[in-house]
């Protein structure tokens, strides 16, 4: 048994509002967890202290000593350098060029692998979720923005020193909406939960979504996934049409992805999808199947993510396990060979 088989792995998911640390055994069975609020507006130093504290509390709850940790995987929002552990930028946390990998390595003395948080989630679904046994899977996660990730033959797709698959920032239309930077008509600008909520607030103001108006008014902070699903359930047809329109837009993005990568599985997750899986995934599937080139039509499926909040922590831990070199098991000392008996002297010729 290799030395790492006796040790534990830590998966960590850093979100804009909450963070989660989970301790796993070598077979990635969860042993214990610790969840905390991120408090991102408190600054990078404070958030890092909270990350370390969450990991330490998870270790305490599972009686895990520092020397038992084989590696840590952490999923962080925004573009990251998977080689050095540098988070290039994280808008929601106000981070810029924060080397979280180096900081955690110094604190815990073990290998640390930093991933984009959506990459971690997609890898988790690939390892033991909705995309298990896929050759290639792409994840699309609509929320405040739209995150994306790709796992190709057990490898997370990324650039030489930066994560990629920024699906939300690909241009999908000639529309004028933006999502926080200058490029208009992006998938995120047209089809994120925030984009849907903004249009739904207008519909509520115009009297076209009476249930939504009654429950939330026009407050964007209140028009979240559950409120949108409730609005549809109670007959706000305008809101349903907004969600279907956004889903058709995502379906066209899936067409582009299928033509580029030919994934066999498209995984969709996040609160919006969880609240209305049939409406969203059904619309995305119909749009994509209708629009792809004929040879690709039956070569992919669009499915709902299965692991919820555990996807990113599991994916991060699994990636750390995959990427951490395992010390070879010492070979047993060779048993000395028995001496070969000497051949008897042949009889002398007479």
PDB file of N, CA and C in Angstrom, residues 85-160:
ATOM      1  N   UNK A  85      -0.965  28.240  -8.433  1.00  0.00           N
ATOM      2  CA  UNK A  85      -1.944  28.483  -7.380  1.00  0.00           C
ATOM      3  C   UNK A  85      -2.362  29.926  -7.259  1.00  0.00           C
ATOM      4  N   UNK A  86      -2.076  30.723  -8.286  1.00  0.00           N
ATOM      5  CA  UNK A  86      -2.407  32.150  -8.262  1.00  0.00           C
ATOM      6  C   UNK A  86      -3.833  32.378  -8.752  1.00  0.00           C
ATOM      7  N   UNK A  87      -4.613  33.140  -7.984  1.00  0.00           N
ATOM      8  CA  UNK A  87      -5.912  33.615  -8.447  1.00  0.00           C
ATOM      9  C   UNK A  87      -5.667  34.960  -9.126  1.00  0.00           C
ATOM     10  N   UNK A  88      -5.838  35.011 -10.446  1.00  0.00           N
ATOM     11  CA  UNK A  88      -5.548  36.246 -11.178  1.00  0.00           C
ATOM     12  C   UNK A  88      -6.474  37.381 -10.743  1.00  0.00           C
ATOM     13  N   UNK A  89      -7.753  37.104 -10.744  1.00  0.00           N
ATOM     14  CA  UNK A  89      -8.722  38.112 -10.319  1.00  0.00           C
ATOM     15  C   UNK A  89      -9.993  37.409  -9.878  1.00  0.00           C
ATOM     16  N   UNK A  90     -10.600  37.927  -8.829  1.00  0.00           N
ATOM     17  CA  UNK A  90     -11.894  37.436  -8.370  1.00  0.00           C
ATOM     18  C   UNK A  90     -12.728  38.659  -8.003  1.00  0.00           C
ATOM     19  N   UNK A  91     -13.588  39.064  -8.925  1.00  0.00           N
ATOM     20  CA  UNK A  91     -14.325  40.316  -8.778  1.00  0.00           C
ATOM     21  C   UNK A  91     -15.188  40.314  -7.528  1.00  0.00           C
ATOM     22  N   UNK A  92     -15.907  39.210  -7.283  1.00  0.00           N
ATOM     23  CA  UNK A  92     -16.838  39.165  -6.153  1.00  0.00           C
ATOM     24  C   UNK A  92     -16.148  39.282  -4.805  1.00  0.00           C
ATOM     25  N   UNK A  93     -14.875  38.896  -4.745  1.00  0.00           N
ATOM     26  CA  UNK A  93     -14.131  38.967  -3.488  1.00  0.00           C
ATOM     27  C   UNK A  93     -13.156  40.142  -3.460  1.00  0.00           C
ATOM     28  N   UNK A  94     -13.027  40.838  -4.579  1.00  0.00           N
ATOM     29  CA  UNK A  94     -12.088  41.945  -4.638  1.00  0.00           C
ATOM     30  C   UNK A  94     -10.634  41.489  -4.661  1.00  0.00           C
ATOM     31  N   UNK A  95     -10.401  40.255  -5.122  1.00  0.00           N
ATOM     32  CA  UNK A  95      -9.034  39.727  -5.169  1.00  0.00           C
ATOM     33  C   UNK A  95      -8.376  40.061  -6.500  1.00  0.00           C
ATOM     34  N   UNK A  96      -7.086  40.298  -6.436  1.00  0.00           N
ATOM     35  CA  UNK A  96      -6.279  40.461  -7.644  1.00  0.00           C
ATOM     36  C   UNK A  96      -4.880  39.947  -7.346  1.00  0.00           C
ATOM     37  N   UNK A  97      -4.457  38.927  -8.103  1.00  0.00           N
ATOM     38  CA  UNK A  97      -3.133  38.322  -7.949  1.00  0.00           C
ATOM     39  C   UNK A  97      -2.877  37.846  -6.516  1.00  0.00           C
ATOM     40  N   UNK A  98      -3.771  37.002  -6.024  1.00  0.00           N
ATOM     41  CA  UNK A  98      -3.628  36.412  -4.696  1.00  0.00           C
ATOM     42  C   UNK A  98      -3.183  34.959  -4.879  1.00  0.00           C
ATOM     43  N   UNK A  99      -2.012  34.624  -4.328  1.00  0.00           N
ATOM     44  CA  UNK A  99      -1.502  33.258  -4.482  1.00  0.00           C
ATOM     45  C   UNK A  99      -1.987  32.399  -3.319  1.00  0.00           C
ATOM     46  N   UNK A 100      -3.233  31.964  -3.408  1.00  0.00           N
ATOM     47  CA  UNK A 100      -3.821  31.172  -2.339  1.00  0.00           C
ATOM     48  C   UNK A 100      -3.140  29.819  -2.209  1.00  0.00           C
ATOM     49  N   UNK A 101      -2.627  29.272  -3.327  1.00  0.00           N
ATOM     50  CA  UNK A 101      -1.931  27.997  -3.271  1.00  0.00           C
ATOM     51  C   UNK A 101      -0.682  28.066  -2.407  1.00  0.00           C
ATOM     52  N   UNK A 102       0.103  29.099  -2.604  1.00  0.00           N
ATOM     53  CA  UNK A 102       1.337  29.278  -1.830  1.00  0.00           C
ATOM     54  C   UNK A 102       1.034  29.479  -0.352  1.00  0.00           C
ATOM     55  N   UNK A 103      -0.022  30.264  -0.068  1.00  0.00           N
ATOM     56  CA  UNK A 103      -0.383  30.552   1.321  1.00  0.00           C
ATOM     57  C   UNK A 103      -0.810  29.281   2.049  1.00  0.00           C
ATOM     58  N   UNK A 104      -1.653  28.471   1.415  1.00  0.00           N
ATOM     59  CA  UNK A 104      -2.123  27.244   2.059  1.00  0.00           C
ATOM     60  C   UNK A 104      -1.015  26.202   2.172  1.00  0.00           C
ATOM     61  N   UNK A 105      -0.122  26.169   1.191  1.00  0.00           N
ATOM     62  CA  UNK A 105       1.014  25.240   1.276  1.00  0.00           C
ATOM     63  C   UNK A 105       1.896  25.590   2.474  1.00  0.00           C
ATOM     64  N   UNK A 106       2.130  26.868   2.675  1.00  0.00           N
ATOM     65  CA  UNK A 106       2.946  27.312   3.810  1.00  0.00           C
ATOM     66  C   UNK A 106       2.260  26.972   5.126  1.00  0.00           C
ATOM     67  N   UNK A 107       0.945  27.091   5.172  1.00  0.00           N
ATOM     68  CA  UNK A 107       0.201  26.848   6.406  1.00  0.00           C
ATOM     69  C   UNK A 107       0.123  25.369   6.755  1.00  0.00           C
ATOM     70  N   UNK A 108      -0.105  24.523   5.755  1.00  0.00           N
ATOM     71  CA  UNK A 108      -0.371  23.110   6.039  1.00  0.00           C
ATOM     72  C   UNK A 108       0.736  22.161   5.586  1.00  0.00           C
ATOM     73  N   UNK A 109       1.693  22.665   4.817  1.00  0.00           N
ATOM     74  CA  UNK A 109       2.860  21.871   4.458  1.00  0.00           C
ATOM     75  C   UNK A 109       2.594  20.702   3.540  1.00  0.00           C
ATOM     76  N   UNK A 110       1.548  20.795   2.720  1.00  0.00           N
ATOM     77  CA  UNK A 110       1.222  19.708   1.794  1.00  0.00           C
ATOM     78  C   UNK A 110       0.981  20.297   0.410  1.00  0.00           C
ATOM     79  N   UNK A 111       0.943  19.464  -0.644  1.00  0.00           N
ATOM     80  CA  UNK A 111       0.622  19.984  -1.979  1.00  0.00           C
ATOM     81  C   UNK A 111      -0.764  20.618  -2.005  1.00  0.00           C
ATOM     82  N   UNK A 112      -0.874  21.763  -2.693  1.00  0.00           N
ATOM     83  CA  UNK A 112      -2.147  22.470  -2.829  1.00  0.00           C
ATOM     84  C   UNK A 112      -2.407  22.691  -4.313  1.00  0.00           C
ATOM     85  N   UNK A 113      -3.589  22.310  -4.774  1.00  0.00           N
ATOM     86  CA  UNK A 113      -3.955  22.453  -6.172  1.00  0.00           C
ATOM     87  C   UNK A 113      -5.140  23.404  -6.270  1.00  0.00           C
ATOM     88  N   UNK A 114      -4.964  24.488  -7.018  1.00  0.00           N
ATOM     89  CA  UNK A 114      -5.987  25.530  -7.140  1.00  0.00           C
ATOM     90  C   UNK A 114      -6.671  25.400  -8.487  1.00  0.00           C
ATOM     91  N   UNK A 115      -8.009  25.376  -8.461  1.00  0.00           N
ATOM     92  CA  UNK A 115      -8.814  25.257  -9.671  1.00  0.00           C
ATOM     93  C   UNK A 115      -9.800  26.415  -9.726  1.00  0.00           C
ATOM     94  N   UNK A 116     -10.282  26.702 -10.912  1.00  0.00           N
ATOM     95  CA  UNK A 116     -11.479  27.524 -11.023  1.00  0.00           C
ATOM     96  C   UNK A 116     -12.627  26.746 -10.389  1.00  0.00           C
ATOM     97  N   UNK A 117     -13.539  27.454  -9.709  1.00  0.00           N
ATOM     98  CA  UNK A 117     -14.575  26.752  -8.951  1.00  0.00           C
ATOM     99  C   UNK A 117     -15.517  25.939  -9.852  1.00  0.00           C
ATOM    100  N   UNK A 118     -15.810  26.440 -11.049  1.00  0.00           N
ATOM    101  CA  UNK A 118     -16.686  25.679 -11.943  1.00  0.00           C
ATOM    102  C   UNK A 118     -15.948  24.450 -12.479  1.00  0.00           C
ATOM    103  N   UNK A 119     -14.663  24.596 -12.781  1.00  0.00           N
ATOM    104  CA  UNK A 119     -13.869  23.424 -13.168  1.00  0.00           C
ATOM    105  C   UNK A 119     -13.949  22.353 -12.082  1.00  0.00           C
ATOM    106  N   UNK A 120     -13.837  22.777 -10.830  1.00  0.00           N
ATOM    107  CA  UNK A 120     -13.914  21.825  -9.722  1.00  0.00           C
ATOM    108  C   UNK A 120     -15.271  21.140  -9.692  1.00  0.00           C
ATOM    109  N   UNK A 121     -16.335  21.922  -9.882  1.00  0.00           N
ATOM    110  CA  UNK A 121     -17.676  21.348  -9.871  1.00  0.00           C
ATOM    111  C   UNK A 121     -17.908  20.367 -11.010  1.00  0.00           C
ATOM    112  N   UNK A 122     -17.437  20.716 -12.197  1.00  0.00           N
ATOM    113  CA  UNK A 122     -17.599  19.827 -13.354  1.00  0.00           C
ATOM    114  C   UNK A 122     -16.787  18.548 -13.150  1.00  0.00           C
ATOM    115  N   UNK A 123     -15.591  18.686 -12.581  1.00  0.00           N
ATOM    116  CA  UNK A 123     -14.781  17.494 -12.332  1.00  0.00           C
ATOM    117  C   UNK A 123     -15.448  16.591 -11.297  1.00  0.00           C
ATOM    118  N   UNK A 124     -16.082  17.193 -10.293  1.00  0.00           N
ATOM    119  CA  UNK A 124     -16.813  16.403  -9.316  1.00  0.00           C
ATOM    120  C   UNK A 124     -17.933  15.612  -9.961  1.00  0.00           C
ATOM    121  N   UNK A 125     -18.689  16.255 -10.858  1.00  0.00           N
ATOM    122  CA  UNK A 125     -19.772  15.556 -11.559  1.00  0.00           C
ATOM    123  C   UNK A 125     -19.218  14.465 -12.470  1.00  0.00           C
ATOM    124  N   UNK A 126     -18.016  14.684 -13.004  1.00  0.00           N
ATOM    125  CA  UNK A 126     -17.362  13.694 -13.865  1.00  0.00           C
ATOM    126  C   UNK A 126     -16.893  12.494 -13.041  1.00  0.00           C
ATOM    127  N   UNK A 127     -16.388  12.754 -11.852  1.00  0.00           N
ATOM    128  CA  UNK A 127     -15.846  11.674 -11.024  1.00  0.00           C
ATOM    129  C   UNK A 127     -16.949  10.798 -10.452  1.00  0.00           C
ATOM    130  N   UNK A 128     -18.017  11.425  -9.931  1.00  0.00           N
ATOM    131  CA  UNK A 128     -19.024  10.622  -9.254  1.00  0.00           C
ATOM    132  C   UNK A 128     -20.412  11.267  -9.300  1.00  0.00           C
ATOM    133  N   UNK A 129     -20.765  11.850 -10.435  1.00  0.00           N
ATOM    134  CA  UNK A 129     -22.057  12.504 -10.535  1.00  0.00           C
ATOM    135  C   UNK A 129     -22.721  12.256 -11.866  1.00  0.00           C
ATOM    136  N   UNK A 130     -23.355  13.286 -12.389  1.00  0.00           N
ATOM    137  CA  UNK A 130     -24.174  13.151 -13.602  1.00  0.00           C
ATOM    138  C   UNK A 130     -23.358  12.841 -14.847  1.00  0.00           C
ATOM    139  N   UNK A 131     -22.060  13.143 -14.827  1.00  0.00           N
ATOM    140  CA  UNK A 131     -21.220  12.922 -16.015  1.00  0.00           C
ATOM    141  C   UNK A 131     -20.273  11.753 -15.851  1.00  0.00           C
ATOM    142  N   UNK A 132     -20.536  10.894 -14.869  1.00  0.00           N
ATOM    143  CA  UNK A 132     -19.656   9.759 -14.621  1.00  0.00           C
ATOM    144  C   UNK A 132     -19.550   8.879 -15.867  1.00  0.00           C
ATOM    145  N   UNK A 133     -18.338   8.456 -16.170  1.00  0.00           N
ATOM    146  CA  UNK A 133     -18.020   7.587 -17.314  1.00  0.00           C
ATOM    147  C   UNK A 133     -18.109   8.312 -18.658  1.00  0.00           C
ATOM    148  N   UNK A 134     -18.230   9.637 -18.650  1.00  0.00           N
ATOM    149  CA  UNK A 134     -18.201  10.375 -19.915  1.00  0.00           C
ATOM    150  C   UNK A 134     -16.769  10.462 -20.432  1.00  0.00           C
ATOM    151  N   UNK A 135     -16.628  10.523 -21.733  1.00  0.00           N
ATOM    152  CA  UNK A 135     -15.306  10.777 -22.321  1.00  0.00           C
ATOM    153  C   UNK A 135     -14.979  12.254 -22.234  1.00  0.00           C
ATOM    154  N   UNK A 136     -15.980  13.083 -22.555  1.00  0.00           N
ATOM    155  CA  UNK A 136     -15.811  14.530 -22.507  1.00  0.00           C
ATOM    156  C   UNK A 136     -17.098  15.134 -21.965  1.00  0.00           C
ATOM    157  N   UNK A 137     -16.979  15.982 -20.966  1.00  0.00           N
ATOM    158  CA  UNK A 137     -18.155  16.653 -20.430  1.00  0.00           C
ATOM    159  C   UNK A 137     -17.901  18.143 -20.308  1.00  0.00           C
ATOM    160  N   UNK A 138     -18.928  18.929 -20.593  1.00  0.00           N
ATOM    161  CA  UNK A 138     -18.876  20.388 -20.433  1.00  0.00           C
ATOM    162  C   UNK A 138     -19.958  20.781 -19.442  1.00  0.00           C
ATOM    163  N   UNK A 139     -19.606  21.651 -18.509  1.00  0.00           N
ATOM    164  CA  UNK A 139     -20.560  22.133 -17.524  1.00  0.00           C
ATOM    165  C   UNK A 139     -20.981  23.561 -17.828  1.00  0.00           C
ATOM    166  N   UNK A 140     -22.265  23.849 -17.650  1.00  0.00           N
ATOM    167  CA  UNK A 140     -22.806  25.208 -17.789  1.00  0.00           C
ATOM    168  C   UNK A 140     -23.637  25.477 -16.549  1.00  0.00           C
ATOM    169  N   UNK A 141     -23.276  26.526 -15.816  1.00  0.00           N
ATOM    170  CA  UNK A 141     -23.919  26.814 -14.538  1.00  0.00           C
ATOM    171  C   UNK A 141     -24.425  28.257 -14.516  1.00  0.00           C
ATOM    172  N   UNK A 142     -25.698  28.469 -14.850  1.00  0.00           N
ATOM    173  CA  UNK A 142     -26.255  29.823 -14.815  1.00  0.00           C
ATOM    174  C   UNK A 142     -26.519  30.266 -13.372  1.00  0.00           C
ATOM    175  N   UNK A 143     -26.102  31.478 -13.078  1.00  0.00           N
ATOM    176  CA  UNK A 143     -26.350  32.078 -11.772  1.00  0.00           C
ATOM    177  C   UNK A 143     -26.299  33.576 -11.929  1.00  0.00           C
ATOM    178  N   UNK A 144     -25.605  34.253 -11.023  1.00  0.00           N
ATOM    179  CA  UNK A 144     -25.379  35.691 -11.200  1.00  0.00           C
ATOM    180  C   UNK A 144     -24.692  35.930 -12.534  1.00  0.00           C
ATOM    181  N   UNK A 145     -23.759  35.046 -12.864  1.00  0.00           N
ATOM    182  CA  UNK A 145     -23.159  35.003 -14.198  1.00  0.00           C
ATOM    183  C   UNK A 145     -23.461  33.642 -14.798  1.00  0.00           C
ATOM    184  N   UNK A 146     -22.617  33.189 -15.716  1.00  0.00           N
ATOM    185  CA  UNK A 146     -22.726  31.814 -16.228  1.00  0.00           C
ATOM    186  C   UNK A 146     -21.325  31.225 -16.267  1.00  0.00           C
ATOM    187  N   UNK A 147     -21.113  30.227 -15.436  1.00  0.00           N
ATOM    188  CA  UNK A 147     -19.808  29.581 -15.374  1.00  0.00           C
ATOM    189  C   UNK A 147     -19.745  28.380 -16.288  1.00  0.00           C
ATOM    190  N   UNK A 148     -18.534  28.034 -16.724  1.00  0.00           N
ATOM    191  CA  UNK A 148     -18.345  26.886 -17.590  1.00  0.00           C
ATOM    192  C   UNK A 148     -17.071  26.142 -17.254  1.00  0.00           C
ATOM    193  N   UNK A 149     -17.016  24.876 -17.616  1.00  0.00           N
ATOM    194  CA  UNK A 149     -15.819  24.077 -17.417  1.00  0.00           C
ATOM    195  C   UNK A 149     -15.876  22.863 -18.327  1.00  0.00           C
ATOM    196  N   UNK A 150     -14.726  22.255 -18.558  1.00  0.00           N
ATOM    197  CA  UNK A 150     -14.671  21.081 -19.433  1.00  0.00           C
ATOM    198  C   UNK A 150     -13.678  20.066 -18.893  1.00  0.00           C
ATOM    199  N   UNK A 151     -14.112  18.810 -18.842  1.00  0.00           N
ATOM    200  CA  UNK A 151     -13.220  17.702 -18.508  1.00  0.00           C
ATOM    201  C   UNK A 151     -13.133  16.809 -19.738  1.00  0.00           C
ATOM    202  N   UNK A 152     -11.915  16.595 -20.209  1.00  0.00           N
ATOM    203  CA  UNK A 152     -11.691  15.808 -21.413  1.00  0.00           C
ATOM    204  C   UNK A 152     -10.768  14.648 -21.070  1.00  0.00           C
ATOM    205  N   UNK A 153     -11.313  13.440 -21.116  1.00  0.00           N
ATOM    206  CA  UNK A 153     -10.555  12.226 -20.813  1.00  0.00           C
ATOM    207  C   UNK A 153      -9.797  12.363 -19.493  1.00  0.00           C
ATOM    208  N   UNK A 154     -10.540  12.714 -18.444  1.00  0.00           N
ATOM    209  CA  UNK A 154     -10.042  12.797 -17.073  1.00  0.00           C
ATOM    210  C   UNK A 154      -9.053  13.946 -16.853  1.00  0.00           C
ATOM    211  N   UNK A 155      -9.032  14.909 -17.746  1.00  0.00           N
ATOM    212  CA  UNK A 155      -8.180  16.082 -17.579  1.00  0.00           C
ATOM    213  C   UNK A 155      -9.023  17.349 -17.680  1.00  0.00           C
ATOM    214  N   UNK A 156      -8.839  18.254 -16.735  1.00  0.00           N
ATOM    215  CA  UNK A 156      -9.537  19.536 -16.798  1.00  0.00           C
ATOM    216  C   UNK A 156      -8.875  20.384 -17.875  1.00  0.00           C
ATOM    217  N   UNK A 157      -9.669  20.854 -18.814  1.00  0.00           N
ATOM    218  CA  UNK A 157      -9.143  21.646 -19.916  1.00  0.00           C
ATOM    219  C   UNK A 157      -8.788  23.043 -19.424  1.00  0.00           C
ATOM    220  N   UNK A 158      -7.532  23.451 -19.655  1.00  0.00           N
ATOM    221  CA  UNK A 158      -7.118  24.818 -19.332  1.00  0.00           C
ATOM    222  C   UNK A 158      -5.931  25.197 -20.187  1.00  0.00           C
ATOM    223  N   UNK A 159      -5.573  26.481 -20.148  1.00  0.00           N
ATOM    224  CA  UNK A 159      -4.439  26.959 -20.914  1.00  0.00           C
ATOM    225  C   UNK A 159      -3.126  26.616 -20.233  1.00  0.00           C
ATOM    226  N   UNK A 160      -2.031  27.147 -20.790  1.00  0.00           N
ATOM    227  CA  UNK A 160      -0.709  26.832 -20.251  1.00  0.00           C
ATOM    228  C   UNK A 160      -0.567  27.283 -18.805  1.00  0.00           C
TER     229      UNK A 160
END
